[in-house]
């Protein structure tokens, strides 16, 4: 393995600078830990931004990859792909009656949902999104993202996109016109600050969209796949969407995206309307099937909910000990935002120095997205490092 300085020099020389300076490079992972190229161990409470929900080197994931890779990794959607059909059935049986489209990422899945909505709209083309939302960086997904900082260098964006505050149903209603074809919502905003929707807001939106024949799209790229302690975040609220968008944790570390649409509107897409070369390939769908099986077996998700309660209890205790430096803890389950009086980036960097990987969501929110397999001892270790790090920089 090359040394860190050599890696950074070659990164600067050959890789486009879209991610800024990166101070760490990892060599291997096991369970909830990563080891960098210098041999230092880190407790991972970011999971590759919500991707590695089963941690690293999970034996069932490794076995599935090896078995499938030895047989077939890619054919084409010109042909039936048995693993793809198997995965679609698993997703539908665990969500609502419908059909699936597979792609390779969250942004691609959002793009598919946007095309789906506009075709179904039959001339209606406006889509309402939420302020502080994040739906991806491709043009359609970026247009839906309610954060100017991501959009400002790429205007003009798609026409017909409107933004409204989270949890304000009256403001949302005021944005609707006869041209509105869809409303897209993250049940819990991720990049925008880890902001959960209120149940009454989602229920009001659901009733309203049914009344007006407007498509309701839930983007669960980050908050889905067990992250909240339910397989899908919308299951906490008792509100089902017309379209469900998934990615990140679905692939257990491999790239995959999915769009699930209700049975009664599934014929909106016809041959030629949308496609993906790699989407739903035999390898990614084999692993995704294994991920769904693990999440839905026994009491796995019940344990996630129990461990999440333990994490929240420790974080609330920490908040009480930090003399106002932690404003609030927000999120659901293992999707957690710690809103602080200070720089979240400084806390993140100090946590890294102290052997813990965390993320940020905006200027003052430290984001936690631990693997769902963490144990209480890992949670105690993480909160201790967070406390030490905050005391050093806040």
Tab-separated table of C-alpha atoms in Angstrom, residues 40-295:
chain	number	residue	atom	x	y	z
A	40	UNK	CA	-4.923	3.216	12.803
A	41	UNK	CA	-8.361	1.839	13.741
A	42	UNK	CA	-11.552	3.915	13.562
A	43	UNK	CA	-15.023	3.224	14.901
A	44	UNK	CA	-17.315	4.013	11.979
A	45	UNK	CA	-20.470	5.963	12.819
A	46	UNK	CA	-20.959	7.232	9.266
A	47	UNK	CA	-21.230	3.963	7.288
A	48	UNK	CA	-19.975	5.458	4.045
A	49	UNK	CA	-22.785	8.049	4.396
A	50	UNK	CA	-25.444	5.488	5.206
A	51	UNK	CA	-24.353	2.765	2.787
A	52	UNK	CA	-22.623	0.109	4.898
A	53	UNK	CA	-25.601	-0.695	7.091
A	54	UNK	CA	-24.248	-4.187	7.829
A	55	UNK	CA	-20.746	-2.930	8.516
A	56	UNK	CA	-17.688	-4.356	6.800
A	57	UNK	CA	-16.822	-7.901	5.720
A	58	UNK	CA	-20.213	-9.248	6.768
A	59	UNK	CA	-19.884	-13.013	6.161
A	60	UNK	CA	-23.219	-13.368	4.372
A	61	UNK	CA	-22.474	-10.425	2.083
A	62	UNK	CA	-18.989	-11.724	1.268
A	63	UNK	CA	-20.332	-15.204	0.541
A	64	UNK	CA	-23.061	-13.792	-1.715
A	65	UNK	CA	-20.608	-11.623	-3.666
A	66	UNK	CA	-18.178	-14.491	-4.161
A	67	UNK	CA	-20.871	-16.945	-5.197
A	68	UNK	CA	-22.548	-14.592	-7.657
A	69	UNK	CA	-19.316	-13.119	-9.068
A	70	UNK	CA	-18.087	-16.612	-9.873
A	71	UNK	CA	-21.197	-17.184	-11.995
A	72	UNK	CA	-22.382	-13.922	-13.570
A	73	UNK	CA	-21.993	-10.202	-12.843
A	74	UNK	CA	-23.679	-8.501	-15.808
A	75	UNK	CA	-25.822	-9.360	-18.784
A	76	UNK	CA	-28.236	-6.602	-19.807
A	77	UNK	CA	-31.851	-5.654	-19.297
A	78	UNK	CA	-32.423	-7.032	-22.777
A	79	UNK	CA	-32.789	-10.314	-20.889
A	80	UNK	CA	-34.609	-11.474	-17.782
A	81	UNK	CA	-32.461	-11.242	-14.647
A	82	UNK	CA	-33.694	-13.712	-11.995
A	83	UNK	CA	-32.048	-11.904	-9.053
A	84	UNK	CA	-33.666	-8.645	-10.143
A	85	UNK	CA	-37.110	-10.224	-10.168
A	86	UNK	CA	-36.433	-11.809	-6.773
A	87	UNK	CA	-35.391	-8.450	-5.289
A	88	UNK	CA	-38.411	-6.650	-6.731
A	89	UNK	CA	-40.718	-9.193	-5.118
A	90	UNK	CA	-38.996	-8.745	-1.744
A	91	UNK	CA	-39.295	-4.942	-1.891
A	92	UNK	CA	-42.932	-5.022	-2.975
A	93	UNK	CA	-43.948	-7.586	-0.355
A	94	UNK	CA	-42.340	-5.442	2.352
A	95	UNK	CA	-43.785	-2.114	1.172
A	96	UNK	CA	-46.958	-1.912	-0.936
A	97	UNK	CA	-48.366	-3.650	-4.043
A	98	UNK	CA	-46.428	-2.323	-7.003
A	99	UNK	CA	-43.556	-2.729	-9.424
A	100	UNK	CA	-39.871	-1.775	-9.414
A	101	UNK	CA	-37.289	-0.136	-11.624
A	102	UNK	CA	-33.602	-0.613	-10.806
A	103	UNK	CA	-30.653	1.680	-11.430
A	104	UNK	CA	-27.293	2.382	-9.778
A	105	UNK	CA	-27.664	5.272	-7.327
A	106	UNK	CA	-30.034	7.496	-5.417
A	107	UNK	CA	-29.751	10.334	-7.912
A	108	UNK	CA	-30.646	7.964	-10.757
A	109	UNK	CA	-33.659	6.687	-8.838
A	110	UNK	CA	-34.822	10.264	-8.226
A	111	UNK	CA	-34.395	11.031	-11.933
A	112	UNK	CA	-36.558	8.012	-12.735
A	113	UNK	CA	-39.256	9.241	-10.351
A	114	UNK	CA	-39.200	12.705	-11.942
A	115	UNK	CA	-39.664	11.287	-15.435
A	116	UNK	CA	-42.373	8.976	-14.130
A	117	UNK	CA	-44.237	11.887	-12.518
A	118	UNK	CA	-44.086	14.094	-15.578
A	119	UNK	CA	-45.247	11.358	-17.926
A	120	UNK	CA	-48.126	10.493	-15.633
A	121	UNK	CA	-48.977	14.196	-15.414
A	122	UNK	CA	-49.939	14.245	-19.123
A	123	UNK	CA	-48.913	17.866	-19.543
A	124	UNK	CA	-48.777	18.774	-15.876
A	125	UNK	CA	-45.108	19.330	-15.137
A	126	UNK	CA	-44.661	21.224	-11.854
A	127	UNK	CA	-43.105	19.429	-8.889
A	128	UNK	CA	-43.058	20.689	-5.314
A	129	UNK	CA	-40.037	19.918	-3.162
A	130	UNK	CA	-39.041	21.003	0.343
A	131	UNK	CA	-36.573	23.677	1.355
A	132	UNK	CA	-33.295	22.198	2.677
A	133	UNK	CA	-33.988	18.956	0.833
A	134	UNK	CA	-31.292	16.990	-0.966
A	135	UNK	CA	-32.132	14.655	-3.830
A	136	UNK	CA	-28.851	14.339	-5.729
A	137	UNK	CA	-26.476	16.175	-8.052
A	138	UNK	CA	-27.609	15.150	-11.543
A	139	UNK	CA	-29.636	17.871	-13.267
A	140	UNK	CA	-33.125	16.680	-12.431
A	141	UNK	CA	-32.234	15.666	-8.885
A	142	UNK	CA	-30.306	18.913	-8.370
A	143	UNK	CA	-33.314	20.887	-9.592
A	144	UNK	CA	-35.418	19.176	-6.920
A	145	UNK	CA	-32.833	19.895	-4.211
A	146	UNK	CA	-33.984	22.835	-2.091
A	147	UNK	CA	-30.529	24.242	-1.321
A	148	UNK	CA	-29.186	27.158	-3.364
A	149	UNK	CA	-25.566	26.428	-2.442
A	150	UNK	CA	-25.632	23.264	-4.543
A	151	UNK	CA	-27.500	24.858	-7.457
A	152	UNK	CA	-26.030	28.335	-7.931
A	153	UNK	CA	-23.238	27.401	-10.350
A	154	UNK	CA	-25.450	25.302	-12.613
A	155	UNK	CA	-28.414	27.495	-13.517
A	156	UNK	CA	-30.678	27.428	-15.391
A	157	UNK	CA	-32.118	24.293	-13.820
A	158	UNK	CA	-35.262	22.417	-14.818
A	159	UNK	CA	-38.344	24.641	-14.957
A	160	UNK	CA	-41.431	23.986	-12.890
A	161	UNK	CA	-39.814	23.151	-9.540
A	162	UNK	CA	-41.097	24.929	-6.417
A	163	UNK	CA	-39.869	24.770	-2.820
A	164	UNK	CA	-41.785	25.016	0.431
A	165	UNK	CA	-40.831	24.768	4.141
A	166	UNK	CA	-40.877	21.397	5.874
A	167	UNK	CA	-43.911	20.695	8.091
A	168	UNK	CA	-45.921	23.693	6.811
A	169	UNK	CA	-48.918	22.210	5.032
A	170	UNK	CA	-50.633	25.538	4.315
A	171	UNK	CA	-47.532	26.906	2.583
A	172	UNK	CA	-47.285	23.707	0.559
A	173	UNK	CA	-50.926	23.964	-0.517
A	174	UNK	CA	-50.348	27.535	-1.658
A	175	UNK	CA	-47.686	26.334	-4.111
A	176	UNK	CA	-50.018	23.883	-5.857
A	177	UNK	CA	-51.472	24.843	-9.233
A	178	UNK	CA	-53.419	22.938	-11.918
A	179	UNK	CA	-49.977	22.178	-13.410
A	180	UNK	CA	-48.675	20.322	-10.317
A	181	UNK	CA	-47.938	16.668	-11.066
A	182	UNK	CA	-45.960	15.575	-7.981
A	183	UNK	CA	-44.685	16.375	-4.501
A	184	UNK	CA	-41.352	14.876	-3.428
A	185	UNK	CA	-40.426	14.572	0.249
A	186	UNK	CA	-37.656	13.034	2.314
A	187	UNK	CA	-39.486	11.710	5.414
A	188	UNK	CA	-36.290	12.680	7.232
A	189	UNK	CA	-34.078	15.246	5.547
A	190	UNK	CA	-30.462	14.109	5.577
A	191	UNK	CA	-28.020	16.614	4.074
A	192	UNK	CA	-30.394	19.422	5.020
A	193	UNK	CA	-29.832	18.939	8.753
A	194	UNK	CA	-31.440	15.629	9.808
A	195	UNK	CA	-34.939	17.116	10.000
A	196	UNK	CA	-37.859	14.678	10.409
A	197	UNK	CA	-41.251	15.415	8.910
A	198	UNK	CA	-44.131	15.580	11.363
A	199	UNK	CA	-46.726	12.826	11.119
A	200	UNK	CA	-49.601	15.285	10.818
A	201	UNK	CA	-47.816	17.055	7.954
A	202	UNK	CA	-47.282	13.854	5.976
A	203	UNK	CA	-50.838	12.685	6.590
A	204	UNK	CA	-52.230	16.028	5.433
A	205	UNK	CA	-50.068	15.932	2.306
A	206	UNK	CA	-51.127	12.343	1.578
A	207	UNK	CA	-54.837	13.180	1.842
A	208	UNK	CA	-54.388	16.307	-0.274
A	209	UNK	CA	-52.446	14.545	-3.039
A	210	UNK	CA	-55.096	11.852	-3.300
A	211	UNK	CA	-57.789	14.513	-3.582
A	212	UNK	CA	-55.899	16.410	-6.302
A	213	UNK	CA	-54.496	13.360	-8.151
A	214	UNK	CA	-50.934	14.489	-7.446
A	215	UNK	CA	-48.169	11.903	-7.195
A	216	UNK	CA	-46.554	11.622	-3.738
A	217	UNK	CA	-42.892	10.585	-3.919
A	218	UNK	CA	-40.895	9.642	-0.831
A	219	UNK	CA	-37.126	9.859	-1.218
A	220	UNK	CA	-35.765	7.296	1.251
A	221	UNK	CA	-32.288	7.058	-0.231
A	222	UNK	CA	-30.757	7.846	3.159
A	223	UNK	CA	-33.541	7.223	5.674
A	224	UNK	CA	-34.711	3.885	4.241
A	225	UNK	CA	-33.460	0.303	4.598
A	226	UNK	CA	-33.690	-0.067	8.371
A	227	UNK	CA	-31.935	3.202	9.201
A	228	UNK	CA	-34.776	4.363	11.451
A	229	UNK	CA	-35.557	0.966	12.974
A	230	UNK	CA	-38.281	0.215	10.429
A	231	UNK	CA	-37.488	-1.161	6.997
A	232	UNK	CA	-38.781	2.081	5.478
A	233	UNK	CA	-39.018	5.413	7.276
A	234	UNK	CA	-42.569	6.092	6.068
A	235	UNK	CA	-43.716	3.136	8.185
A	236	UNK	CA	-43.207	5.285	11.303
A	237	UNK	CA	-45.858	7.729	10.089
A	238	UNK	CA	-48.619	5.482	8.780
A	239	UNK	CA	-48.448	7.165	5.371
A	240	UNK	CA	-47.725	5.293	2.132
A	241	UNK	CA	-46.383	7.079	-0.956
A	242	UNK	CA	-47.197	6.468	-4.600
A	243	UNK	CA	-43.499	6.225	-5.423
A	244	UNK	CA	-40.682	5.102	-3.115
A	245	UNK	CA	-37.056	5.893	-3.976
A	246	UNK	CA	-34.266	3.769	-2.457
A	247	UNK	CA	-30.479	3.370	-2.721
A	248	UNK	CA	-27.484	3.559	-0.324
A	249	UNK	CA	-28.038	0.775	2.238
A	250	UNK	CA	-30.001	-1.388	-0.197
A	251	UNK	CA	-26.804	-2.650	-1.833
A	252	UNK	CA	-24.861	-3.474	1.323
A	253	UNK	CA	-21.868	-1.613	-0.121
A	254	UNK	CA	-22.499	-2.218	-3.825
A	255	UNK	CA	-24.084	0.454	-6.041
A	256	UNK	CA	-27.816	0.086	-6.601
A	257	UNK	CA	-30.885	2.302	-6.738
A	258	UNK	CA	-34.559	1.418	-6.895
A	259	UNK	CA	-37.894	3.034	-7.612
A	260	UNK	CA	-41.025	1.274	-6.343
A	261	UNK	CA	-44.340	2.498	-7.803
A	262	UNK	CA	-47.904	1.600	-6.895
A	263	UNK	CA	-49.579	-1.179	-8.851
A	264	UNK	CA	-52.404	1.025	-10.124
A	265	UNK	CA	-50.036	3.531	-11.771
A	266	UNK	CA	-47.250	1.137	-12.803
A	267	UNK	CA	-48.306	1.116	-16.465
A	268	UNK	CA	-47.261	4.785	-16.738
A	269	UNK	CA	-43.844	3.623	-17.933
A	270	UNK	CA	-43.801	1.644	-21.156
A	271	UNK	CA	-40.894	0.106	-23.133
A	272	UNK	CA	-38.432	2.824	-24.106
A	273	UNK	CA	-39.567	5.352	-21.499
A	274	UNK	CA	-36.607	4.677	-19.221
A	275	UNK	CA	-33.665	2.295	-18.964
A	276	UNK	CA	-30.331	1.555	-17.315
A	277	UNK	CA	-27.414	-0.454	-18.690
A	278	UNK	CA	-26.134	-1.643	-15.316
A	279	UNK	CA	-29.321	-1.230	-13.274
A	280	UNK	CA	-30.518	-4.389	-11.561
A	281	UNK	CA	-27.469	-6.396	-12.620
A	282	UNK	CA	-27.117	-9.950	-11.249
A	283	UNK	CA	-24.374	-9.075	-8.742
A	284	UNK	CA	-25.894	-5.992	-7.115
A	285	UNK	CA	-29.354	-7.524	-6.905
A	286	UNK	CA	-28.015	-10.748	-5.385
A	287	UNK	CA	-26.398	-8.745	-2.594
A	288	UNK	CA	-29.468	-6.529	-2.168
A	289	UNK	CA	-31.636	-9.640	-1.762
A	290	UNK	CA	-29.330	-10.794	1.025
A	291	UNK	CA	-29.503	-7.360	2.671
A	292	UNK	CA	-33.306	-7.384	2.665
A	293	UNK	CA	-33.350	-10.931	4.041
A	294	UNK	CA	-31.040	-9.968	6.915
A	295	UNK	CA	-33.010	-6.841	7.788
